[in-house]
Short mmCIF file of C-alpha atoms in Angstrom, two decimals:
data_model
loop_
_atom_site.label_atom_id
_atom_site.label_comp_id
_atom_site.label_asym_id
_atom_site.label_seq_id
_atom_site.Cartn_x
_atom_site.Cartn_y
_atom_site.Cartn_z
CA MET U 1 0.00 0.00 0.00
CA LYS U 2 1.46 3.36 -1.03
CA PRO U 3 0.95 6.47 1.12
CA ILE U 4 0.20 9.82 -0.46
CA ALA U 5 3.41 11.72 -1.05
CA ALA U 6 4.27 14.59 1.29
CA ALA U 7 3.95 17.08 -1.56
CA SER U 8 0.42 15.88 -2.29
CA ARG U 9 -0.52 16.22 1.39
CA ALA U 10 0.77 19.79 1.40
CA LEU U 11 -1.29 20.66 -1.68
CA GLN U 12 -4.35 19.06 -0.10
CA ALA U 13 -3.89 21.17 3.02
CA THR U 14 -3.75 24.32 0.87
CA LEU U 15 -6.97 23.36 -0.89
CA LEU U 16 -8.63 22.66 2.44
CA PHE U 17 -8.06 26.26 3.50
CA ALA U 18 -9.28 27.63 0.19
CA ALA U 19 -12.42 25.49 0.07
CA ALA U 20 -13.37 26.41 3.60
CA HIS U 21 -13.07 30.16 3.17
CA SER U 22 -13.33 31.33 -0.44
CA LEU U 23 -14.32 28.73 -2.98
CA TRP U 24 -18.00 28.58 -2.18
CA SER U 25 -20.49 31.34 -1.63
CA THR U 26 -23.99 31.26 -0.20
CA ALA U 27 -26.88 31.99 -2.56
CA VAL U 28 -30.64 32.34 -2.23
CA ALA U 29 -32.21 28.86 -2.30
CA GLU U 30 -33.83 29.06 -5.71
CA THR U 31 -32.77 25.94 -7.65
CA PHE U 32 -35.39 23.88 -5.78
CA THR U 33 -38.72 24.46 -4.14
CA LYS U 34 -40.09 22.31 -1.33
CA HIS U 35 -43.01 20.08 -2.22
CA GLY U 36 -45.73 20.91 0.28
CA HIS U 37 -46.52 17.34 1.38
CA TRP U 38 -44.32 14.85 3.23
CA LEU U 39 -44.83 11.17 2.48
CA GLN U 40 -45.16 8.81 5.42
CA VAL U 41 -42.80 5.81 5.52
CA GLY U 42 -41.55 3.38 8.15
CA PRO U 43 -39.38 4.04 11.23
CA ASN U 44 -35.99 5.70 10.76
CA PRO U 45 -35.64 5.61 6.96
CA CYS U 46 -31.88 5.39 6.34
CA ALA U 47 -31.76 4.81 2.56
CA ILE U 48 -33.88 5.81 -0.42
CA VAL U 49 -34.10 4.98 -4.10
CA ALA U 50 -36.43 6.32 -6.79
CA ALA U 51 -37.04 4.28 -9.94
CA ASP U 52 -39.89 3.55 -12.34
CA LEU U 53 -40.83 0.07 -11.12
CA ASN U 54 -44.08 -0.33 -13.10
CA GLU U 55 -43.12 1.28 -16.43
CA ASP U 56 -45.62 4.11 -16.26
CA GLY U 57 -43.02 6.85 -16.63
CA LEU U 58 -43.16 7.95 -12.98
CA PRO U 59 -40.57 6.92 -10.37
CA GLU U 60 -41.69 4.95 -7.36
CA ILE U 61 -40.05 5.62 -3.98
CA VAL U 62 -38.54 2.86 -1.85
CA THR U 63 -37.02 3.50 1.58
CA ALA U 64 -35.06 1.16 3.83
CA ASP U 65 -36.60 1.63 7.28
CA ARG U 66 -34.03 0.51 9.81
CA GLY U 67 -35.86 1.35 13.01
CA SER U 68 -34.05 1.22 16.35
CA MET U 69 -31.41 -1.48 16.77
CA GLY U 70 -31.27 -3.62 19.90
CA ASP U 71 -29.43 -6.69 21.12
CA PRO U 72 -28.74 -8.98 18.13
CA ARG U 73 -29.90 -11.95 20.20
CA GLU U 74 -33.43 -10.53 20.47
CA GLU U 75 -36.17 -12.03 18.32
CA ARG U 76 -36.56 -8.71 16.48
CA PRO U 77 -33.35 -6.73 16.99
CA ALA U 78 -34.43 -4.06 14.48
CA ASN U 79 -37.08 -3.28 11.91
CA ASP U 80 -36.97 -5.40 8.74
CA GLU U 81 -39.19 -3.48 6.33
CA LEU U 82 -38.95 -1.32 3.25
CA SER U 83 -41.64 1.20 2.39
CA LEU U 84 -42.95 1.10 -1.18
CA LEU U 85 -44.70 4.20 -2.47
CA VAL U 86 -46.24 3.84 -5.94
CA ALA U 87 -46.34 7.06 -7.93
CA GLN U 88 -49.67 8.48 -9.08
CA PRO U 89 -50.32 11.54 -11.26
CA GLY U 90 -50.00 14.91 -9.58
CA LEU U 91 -47.13 14.01 -7.24
CA THR U 92 -49.27 11.73 -5.13
CA TYR U 93 -48.29 8.27 -3.95
CA GLU U 94 -50.06 5.09 -2.92
CA ALA U 95 -48.44 3.22 -0.04
CA LYS U 96 -48.23 -0.52 -0.67
CA PRO U 97 -47.65 -3.21 1.99
CA PRO U 98 -44.04 -3.05 3.15
CA LEU U 99 -41.43 -5.43 1.77
CA ARG U 100 -39.67 -7.65 4.34
CA ALA U 101 -35.88 -8.05 4.23
CA GLY U 102 -33.27 -8.90 6.88
CA PHE U 103 -33.20 -6.91 10.11
CA ALA U 104 -31.92 -3.32 9.86
CA PRO U 105 -32.07 -2.85 6.08
CA TRP U 106 -29.27 -0.34 5.52
CA CYS U 107 -29.06 0.18 1.76
CA VAL U 108 -31.20 -0.41 -1.33
CA VAL U 109 -30.36 -0.41 -5.04
CA ALA U 110 -32.82 -0.47 -7.96
CA VAL U 111 -31.31 -2.44 -10.85
CA ASN U 112 -32.46 -5.04 -13.36
CA ILE U 113 -31.25 -8.46 -12.20
CA ASP U 114 -33.45 -10.90 -14.14
CA ALA U 115 -34.53 -10.98 -17.78
CA LEU U 116 -37.66 -8.93 -17.18
CA LYS U 117 -37.77 -5.26 -18.15
CA ALA U 118 -38.62 -3.53 -14.87
CA PRO U 119 -35.95 -2.82 -12.23
CA ASP U 120 -35.59 -5.14 -9.25
CA LEU U 121 -34.48 -4.21 -5.73
CA VAL U 122 -31.32 -5.36 -3.96
CA VAL U 123 -31.16 -4.71 -0.21
CA GLY U 124 -28.27 -5.06 2.25
CA SER U 125 -29.14 -5.71 5.91
CA PHE U 126 -26.87 -4.77 8.77
CA HIS U 127 -28.16 -6.51 11.90
CA ASP U 128 -29.54 -9.94 11.01
CA ALA U 129 -28.36 -12.96 13.02
CA ARG U 130 -30.33 -15.20 10.63
CA ASN U 131 -27.85 -14.37 7.85
CA ARG U 132 -30.37 -12.62 5.63
CA ASP U 133 -27.52 -10.36 4.58
CA LEU U 134 -28.63 -9.67 1.00
CA THR U 135 -32.22 -9.70 -0.23
CA LEU U 136 -33.28 -9.60 -3.87
CA PHE U 137 -36.83 -8.50 -4.59
CA ARG U 138 -37.60 -9.61 -8.14
CA ASN U 139 -40.06 -7.27 -9.77
CA LEU U 140 -42.91 -9.44 -11.11
CA GLY U 141 -45.01 -6.52 -12.33
CA GLU U 142 -48.21 -5.01 -11.00
CA ASN U 143 -46.33 -3.99 -7.82
CA GLY U 144 -45.57 -7.60 -6.92
CA PHE U 145 -42.12 -8.66 -5.70
CA GLU U 146 -40.60 -12.08 -5.05
CA PRO U 147 -37.95 -12.09 -2.29
CA SER U 148 -34.82 -14.26 -2.21
CA THR U 149 -32.20 -14.01 0.54
CA TYR U 150 -28.45 -14.62 0.38
CA ALA U 151 -26.04 -15.20 3.25
CA VAL U 152 -22.44 -14.39 3.99
CA PRO U 153 -21.50 -17.50 6.03
CA ASP U 154 -20.34 -16.73 9.57
CA ALA U 155 -17.55 -19.31 9.36
CA GLY U 156 -14.25 -17.47 9.12
CA LEU U 157 -15.75 -14.02 9.68
CA ARG U 158 -14.12 -11.94 12.38
CA TYR U 159 -15.86 -9.22 14.39
CA GLU U 160 -14.17 -5.81 14.28
CA SER U 161 -16.72 -3.56 15.92
CA VAL U 162 -18.03 -2.49 19.33
CA LEU U 163 -18.47 -4.80 22.33
CA ASN U 164 -20.92 -4.36 25.22
CA ASP U 165 -20.06 -4.35 28.92
CA ASP U 166 -20.01 -8.15 28.89
CA GLU U 167 -17.50 -8.15 26.02
CA GLN U 168 -20.16 -9.40 23.62
CA PRO U 169 -20.68 -8.04 20.09
CA ILE U 170 -23.46 -5.47 19.85
CA TYR U 171 -23.85 -6.02 16.08
CA THR U 172 -23.96 -9.09 13.86
CA THR U 173 -21.43 -10.15 11.25
CA PRO U 174 -20.72 -9.11 8.55
CA GLY U 175 -22.87 -5.97 9.01
CA ILE U 176 -23.75 -4.94 5.43
CA THR U 177 -23.76 -1.16 5.00
CA ALA U 178 -23.55 -0.72 1.20
CA VAL U 179 -24.13 -2.64 -2.03
CA ALA U 180 -22.85 -1.93 -5.55
CA VAL U 181 -24.28 -3.91 -8.48
CA ARG U 182 -22.49 -4.29 -11.84
CA ASP U 183 -21.58 -7.08 -14.28
CA ILE U 184 -18.06 -7.67 -13.01
CA ASN U 185 -17.05 -10.58 -15.29
CA ARG U 186 -19.16 -9.47 -18.29
CA ASP U 187 -21.12 -12.71 -18.56
CA GLY U 188 -24.48 -10.93 -18.84
CA PHE U 189 -25.44 -11.50 -15.19
CA ARG U 190 -25.36 -8.77 -12.57
CA ASP U 191 -22.98 -9.22 -9.64
CA ALA U 192 -23.10 -7.52 -6.24
CA ALA U 193 -20.32 -6.21 -4.01
CA ALA U 194 -21.45 -5.69 -0.39
CA ALA U 195 -19.46 -3.84 2.26
CA GLY U 196 -19.31 -5.83 5.50
CA TRP U 197 -18.40 -3.10 7.97
CA ALA U 198 -18.52 -5.17 11.18
CA SER U 199 -16.21 -7.86 9.77
CA GLY U 200 -13.76 -5.92 7.61
CA VAL U 201 -14.70 -7.67 4.37
CA ILE U 202 -16.35 -6.97 1.04
CA ALA U 203 -18.56 -9.85 -0.07
CA VAL U 204 -18.75 -10.27 -3.84
CA PHE U 205 -21.83 -12.23 -4.95
CA PRO U 206 -21.42 -13.57 -8.53
CA GLY U 207 -24.49 -13.42 -10.72
CA HIS U 208 -26.13 -16.78 -11.38
CA ALA U 209 -28.46 -17.85 -14.18
CA GLU U 210 -30.88 -19.72 -11.89
CA THR U 211 -30.47 -18.35 -8.36
CA TYR U 212 -29.58 -14.78 -9.48
CA PHE U 213 -26.68 -14.62 -7.00
CA GLY U 214 -24.21 -17.33 -6.08
CA ALA U 215 -22.13 -17.95 -2.96
CA PRO U 216 -20.08 -14.87 -2.05
CA LYS U 217 -16.34 -14.51 -2.45
CA LEU U 218 -14.75 -12.51 0.37
CA VAL U 219 -12.27 -9.69 -0.22
CA GLU U 220 -10.34 -8.65 2.88
CA ALA U 221 -10.92 -4.98 3.72
CA ARG U 222 -9.51 -4.27 7.18
CA GLY U 223 -10.47 -0.88 8.57
CA GLY U 224 -14.28 -0.96 8.45
CA PRO U 225 -15.53 -0.68 4.84
CA ARG U 226 -18.60 1.55 4.98
CA ASP U 227 -19.40 2.20 1.32
CA VAL U 228 -18.24 0.50 -1.86
CA GLN U 229 -18.27 1.42 -5.55
CA LEU U 230 -17.28 -0.44 -8.72
CA ALA U 231 -15.66 1.47 -11.59
CA ASP U 232 -12.87 1.07 -14.16
CA PHE U 233 -10.21 3.37 -12.71
CA ASP U 234 -7.23 2.29 -14.81
CA GLY U 235 -8.88 2.02 -18.23
CA ASP U 236 -8.31 -1.71 -18.82
CA ASP U 237 -12.04 -2.41 -19.34
CA GLN U 238 -12.24 -4.36 -16.05
CA LEU U 239 -14.16 -3.14 -13.05
CA ASP U 240 -12.07 -2.10 -10.06
CA MET U 241 -13.29 -1.37 -6.55
CA ALA U 242 -13.11 1.53 -4.07
CA ALA U 243 -14.30 1.70 -0.48
CA THR U 244 -14.40 4.17 2.39
CA MET U 245 -12.77 2.74 5.53
CA TYR U 246 -14.79 4.18 8.40
CA ASN U 247 -12.64 2.89 11.26
CA SER U 248 -9.20 3.69 9.84
CA ASN U 249 -10.20 6.98 8.13
CA GLU U 250 -8.92 5.82 4.75
CA ILE U 251 -9.92 5.27 1.14
CA ALA U 252 -8.94 1.85 -0.25
CA LEU U 253 -8.65 0.81 -3.90
CA TRP U 254 -8.57 -2.65 -5.46
CA LYS U 255 -7.66 -3.61 -9.02
CA GLY U 256 -10.11 -6.04 -10.59
CA ASP U 257 -9.13 -8.86 -12.95
CA GLY U 258 -12.60 -9.33 -14.48
CA ALA U 259 -13.01 -12.74 -12.81
CA PHE U 260 -13.95 -11.67 -9.25
CA GLY U 261 -10.33 -11.29 -8.21
CA PHE U 262 -9.58 -7.98 -6.47
CA THR U 263 -6.06 -7.01 -5.38
CA GLU U 264 -5.63 -4.04 -3.06
CA VAL U 265 -3.29 -1.58 -4.74
CA ARG U 266 -3.57 1.60 -2.72
CA ARG U 267 -4.77 3.21 0.49
CA PHE U 268 -4.62 6.84 1.46
CA ALA U 269 -5.94 8.97 4.28
CA SER U 270 -9.25 10.71 3.76
CA ARG U 271 -9.53 14.42 4.44
CA ALA U 272 -11.32 13.96 7.78
CA PRO U 273 -12.38 11.29 10.30
CA LEU U 274 -15.16 8.78 9.66
CA PRO U 275 -15.45 8.70 5.87
CA HIS U 276 -18.66 6.91 4.95
CA LYS U 277 -20.57 7.73 1.76
CA LEU U 278 -18.64 7.27 -1.49
CA ARG U 279 -19.56 8.37 -5.01
CA VAL U 280 -17.63 8.12 -8.29
CA ALA U 281 -18.07 10.84 -10.93
CA ASP U 282 -16.08 13.16 -13.18
CA MET U 283 -16.39 16.42 -11.26
CA ASN U 284 -13.97 18.58 -13.25
CA GLY U 285 -14.76 17.33 -16.76
CA ASP U 286 -11.30 15.92 -17.55
CA GLY U 287 -12.61 12.47 -18.43
CA LYS U 288 -11.13 10.82 -15.33
CA ALA U 289 -13.01 9.27 -12.43
CA ASP U 290 -12.99 11.29 -9.21
CA LEU U 291 -13.94 10.10 -5.71
CA ILE U 292 -16.49 12.02 -3.65
CA VAL U 293 -16.37 11.17 0.07
CA ALA U 294 -18.69 12.35 2.85
CA HIS U 295 -17.47 12.55 6.47
CA CYS U 296 -20.08 12.30 9.18
CA PHE U 297 -18.67 13.66 12.43
CA THR U 298 -17.32 17.07 13.48
CA SER U 299 -15.55 17.67 10.16
CA ASP U 300 -18.95 18.28 8.50
CA SER U 301 -17.51 17.99 5.02
CA VAL U 302 -17.51 16.35 1.62
CA ALA U 303 -14.14 15.81 -0.05
CA ILE U 304 -13.38 15.42 -3.75
CA PHE U 305 -10.30 13.39 -4.68
CA PHE U 306 -9.49 14.27 -8.27
CA GLY U 307 -8.34 11.34 -10.38
CA ASP U 308 -5.00 11.49 -12.18
CA GLY U 309 -5.81 8.30 -14.08
CA GLY U 310 -5.24 4.82 -12.76
CA PHE U 311 -5.32 4.59 -8.97
CA SER U 312 -3.73 7.96 -8.26
CA PHE U 313 -5.66 10.82 -6.61
CA SER U 314 -2.95 13.33 -5.77
CA VAL U 315 -5.09 16.47 -5.43
CA SER U 316 -8.18 16.88 -3.29
CA GLN U 317 -10.61 19.57 -2.21
CA GLU U 318 -12.68 19.62 0.95
CA ILE U 319 -16.09 21.32 0.89
CA GLU U 320 -17.41 22.22 4.31
CA MET U 321 -21.06 22.76 5.13
CA SER U 322 -20.56 26.04 6.96
CA ASP U 323 -17.90 28.74 7.22
CA LYS U 324 -17.49 28.15 10.98
CA ASN U 325 -16.80 24.41 11.14
CA ASP U 326 -15.85 24.13 14.80
CA LEU U 327 -14.11 20.73 14.99
CA ARG U 328 -14.93 20.48 18.69
CA VAL U 329 -18.66 20.01 18.12
CA VAL U 330 -21.00 18.35 15.64
CA GLU U 331 -22.64 21.21 13.76
CA ASP U 332 -24.05 19.63 10.62
CA GLU U 333 -23.34 15.85 10.70
CA VAL U 334 -23.36 14.88 7.03
CA ARG U 335 -25.27 11.61 6.56
CA ASP U 336 -25.44 11.32 2.77
CA ALA U 337 -24.10 12.94 -0.38
CA ILE U 338 -25.22 12.62 -3.99
CA VAL U 339 -23.87 13.90 -7.31
CA ASP U 340 -25.98 15.07 -10.26
CA ASP U 341 -26.38 17.98 -12.66
CA PHE U 342 -29.18 19.67 -10.75
CA ASN U 343 -29.51 22.82 -12.85
CA GLY U 344 -28.87 21.39 -16.32
CA ASP U 345 -25.71 23.37 -17.06
CA GLY U 346 -23.61 20.30 -17.90
CA ARG U 347 -21.57 20.38 -14.69
CA GLN U 348 -21.75 17.93 -11.80
CA ASP U 349 -23.23 19.39 -8.61
CA LEU U 350 -23.38 18.07 -5.04
CA ALA U 351 -26.04 17.72 -2.36
CA ALA U 352 -25.51 16.69 1.25
CA SER U 353 -27.97 15.83 4.02
CA CYS U 354 -27.10 17.45 7.34
CA PHE U 355 -28.65 15.53 10.21
CA ALA U 356 -27.69 17.78 13.13
CA SER U 357 -28.38 21.15 11.47
CA GLU U 358 -31.59 19.77 9.90
CA ARG U 359 -31.01 20.95 6.39
CA VAL U 360 -29.99 19.84 2.91
CA CYS U 361 -27.02 21.70 1.47
CA VAL U 362 -26.84 21.93 -2.33
CA PHE U 363 -23.53 22.95 -3.92
CA LEU U 364 -23.87 24.18 -7.49
CA ASN U 365 -20.71 23.83 -9.56
CA ARG U 366 -19.81 27.35 -10.76
CA SER U 367 -16.40 26.43 -12.12
CA SER U 368 -15.47 27.89 -15.50
CA SER U 369 -14.88 25.66 -18.50
CA GLY U 370 -11.52 23.96 -18.21
CA GLN U 371 -11.00 25.10 -14.61
CA GLY U 372 -8.82 22.71 -12.67
CA ALA U 373 -8.92 21.95 -8.99
CA PRO U 374 -10.00 23.53 -6.75
CA LEU U 375 -13.49 23.97 -8.16
CA SER U 376 -15.83 26.88 -7.35
CA TRP U 377 -19.20 26.32 -5.68
CA GLU U 378 -22.36 28.18 -4.76
CA GLN U 379 -24.25 26.83 -1.76
CA GLU U 380 -28.01 26.75 -1.24
CA ARG U 381 -29.62 25.56 2.01
CA TYR U 382 -33.03 23.96 2.53
CA SER U 383 -34.16 23.54 6.14
CA TYR U 384 -36.30 20.76 7.64
CA ASN U 385 -36.86 21.72 11.26
CA ASP U 386 -37.46 18.90 13.76
CA ALA U 387 -37.15 16.30 10.99
CA ARG U 388 -33.45 15.28 10.62
CA PRO U 389 -32.60 14.82 6.90
CA TYR U 390 -30.79 11.52 6.40
CA ALA U 391 -30.68 9.86 2.96
CA LEU U 392 -30.88 11.44 -0.52
CA CYS U 393 -31.66 10.40 -4.07
CA SER U 394 -32.17 12.29 -7.31
CA ALA U 395 -34.90 11.72 -9.89
CA ASP U 396 -37.46 13.57 -11.98
CA PHE U 397 -40.45 12.99 -9.71
CA ASN U 398 -43.01 15.12 -11.56
CA GLY U 399 -41.96 14.49 -15.17
CA ASP U 400 -41.04 18.08 -16.00
CA GLY U 401 -37.56 17.20 -17.24
CA LYS U 402 -35.79 18.73 -14.22
CA ARG U 403 -33.82 16.92 -11.53
CA ASP U 404 -35.46 16.72 -8.13
CA ILE U 405 -34.14 15.45 -4.79
CA GLY U 406 -35.82 12.94 -2.49
CA VAL U 407 -34.97 13.34 1.20
CA THR U 408 -35.67 10.86 3.99
CA LEU U 409 -36.53 12.54 7.28
CA TRP U 410 -35.30 10.32 10.10
CA GLN U 411 -37.16 11.92 12.99
CA ALA U 412 -40.41 12.45 11.06
CA ASN U 413 -40.43 8.97 9.42
CA SER U 414 -41.18 10.68 6.14
CA VAL U 415 -39.89 11.53 2.68
CA ALA U 416 -39.72 15.11 1.48
CA ILE U 417 -39.18 16.18 -2.13
CA LEU U 418 -37.20 19.16 -3.39
CA LEU U 419 -38.59 20.00 -6.83
CA GLY U 420 -36.25 21.46 -9.44
CA ARG U 421 -37.40 24.80 -10.79
#
């Protein structure tokens, strides 16, 4: 594993100062308007996806409703449901019976797994002693879903997380916190990579013609992998892998061989403690993949690691949620970050959910054409008092051709929508 060179660290420190104090400005919140009605979902919605599940041109909303987590030895240590809201004309939604996954569903992806046209749902569960670690809901049409569960066997898994006063684990293994779905070996079947935070592994489930997913192959990922993404970083037409390491405050990169083999090639320190959410996008328009990392404690920031090509990210920029950013206290507490072109100007923008300050921060990319790092940003803020914004997704909810943002509200057990103007 190669550390970042001292010169790169010095440049990063310079960009940190610039991003915090001069490279974003606050603007009137005018890119979005708040939809006047919140949509009721299950307890503590921690993930959200919006996709057209019934081919009517309108995106449905699915939330993973984790609930409160208790002792893993309890009969129901957490909630095990997903809320399904079916879109109707006029930005109204019909709530369907919840879908049942493993306990503490933590993440959900909408992607076509089988040969049918409509997207299916893949769910990772964090706190399930019954080994319902991955659940596939096959979309059968007419709002019907067929569940199948997949396990990461406990044999050989270590536990790398918190113990209680009796020195017993307070979570289950492997503790799935993120799932990425792509066709890794290009055989026409979708594969899934799942971050096992509590065990320091990434479980790679090969696609299977009959069972949809096969037995997982484990990739060692010491340091608490919290989020995982699959992308071709080195241009060899094979998918590689990146993960945020929540416990060790690092970003880790693996080179893929196209046959489910992943070799760790690099680790480097993130810009702040507790990196969790990870996105891959070309933020500066140079044709190279960049890494976007959200930090969730007192740093209150999202960092962009600009790709040099291959597995090198020598320059980074940290975008803080406020101009104060007192590292002694939690002011904003970033819980999610998404990337999209929100205003249709051809540049990638950012949005972050701020749990503690109860707002969504949108950063519009105001960089000039050809501008290198650091990029320039304009911030807009949208408040949700007494609601606690948590997870985000982007979609065109009302069919007007503009990007909107779906926001789960943890304390209100609801979904709010920011409509693009």
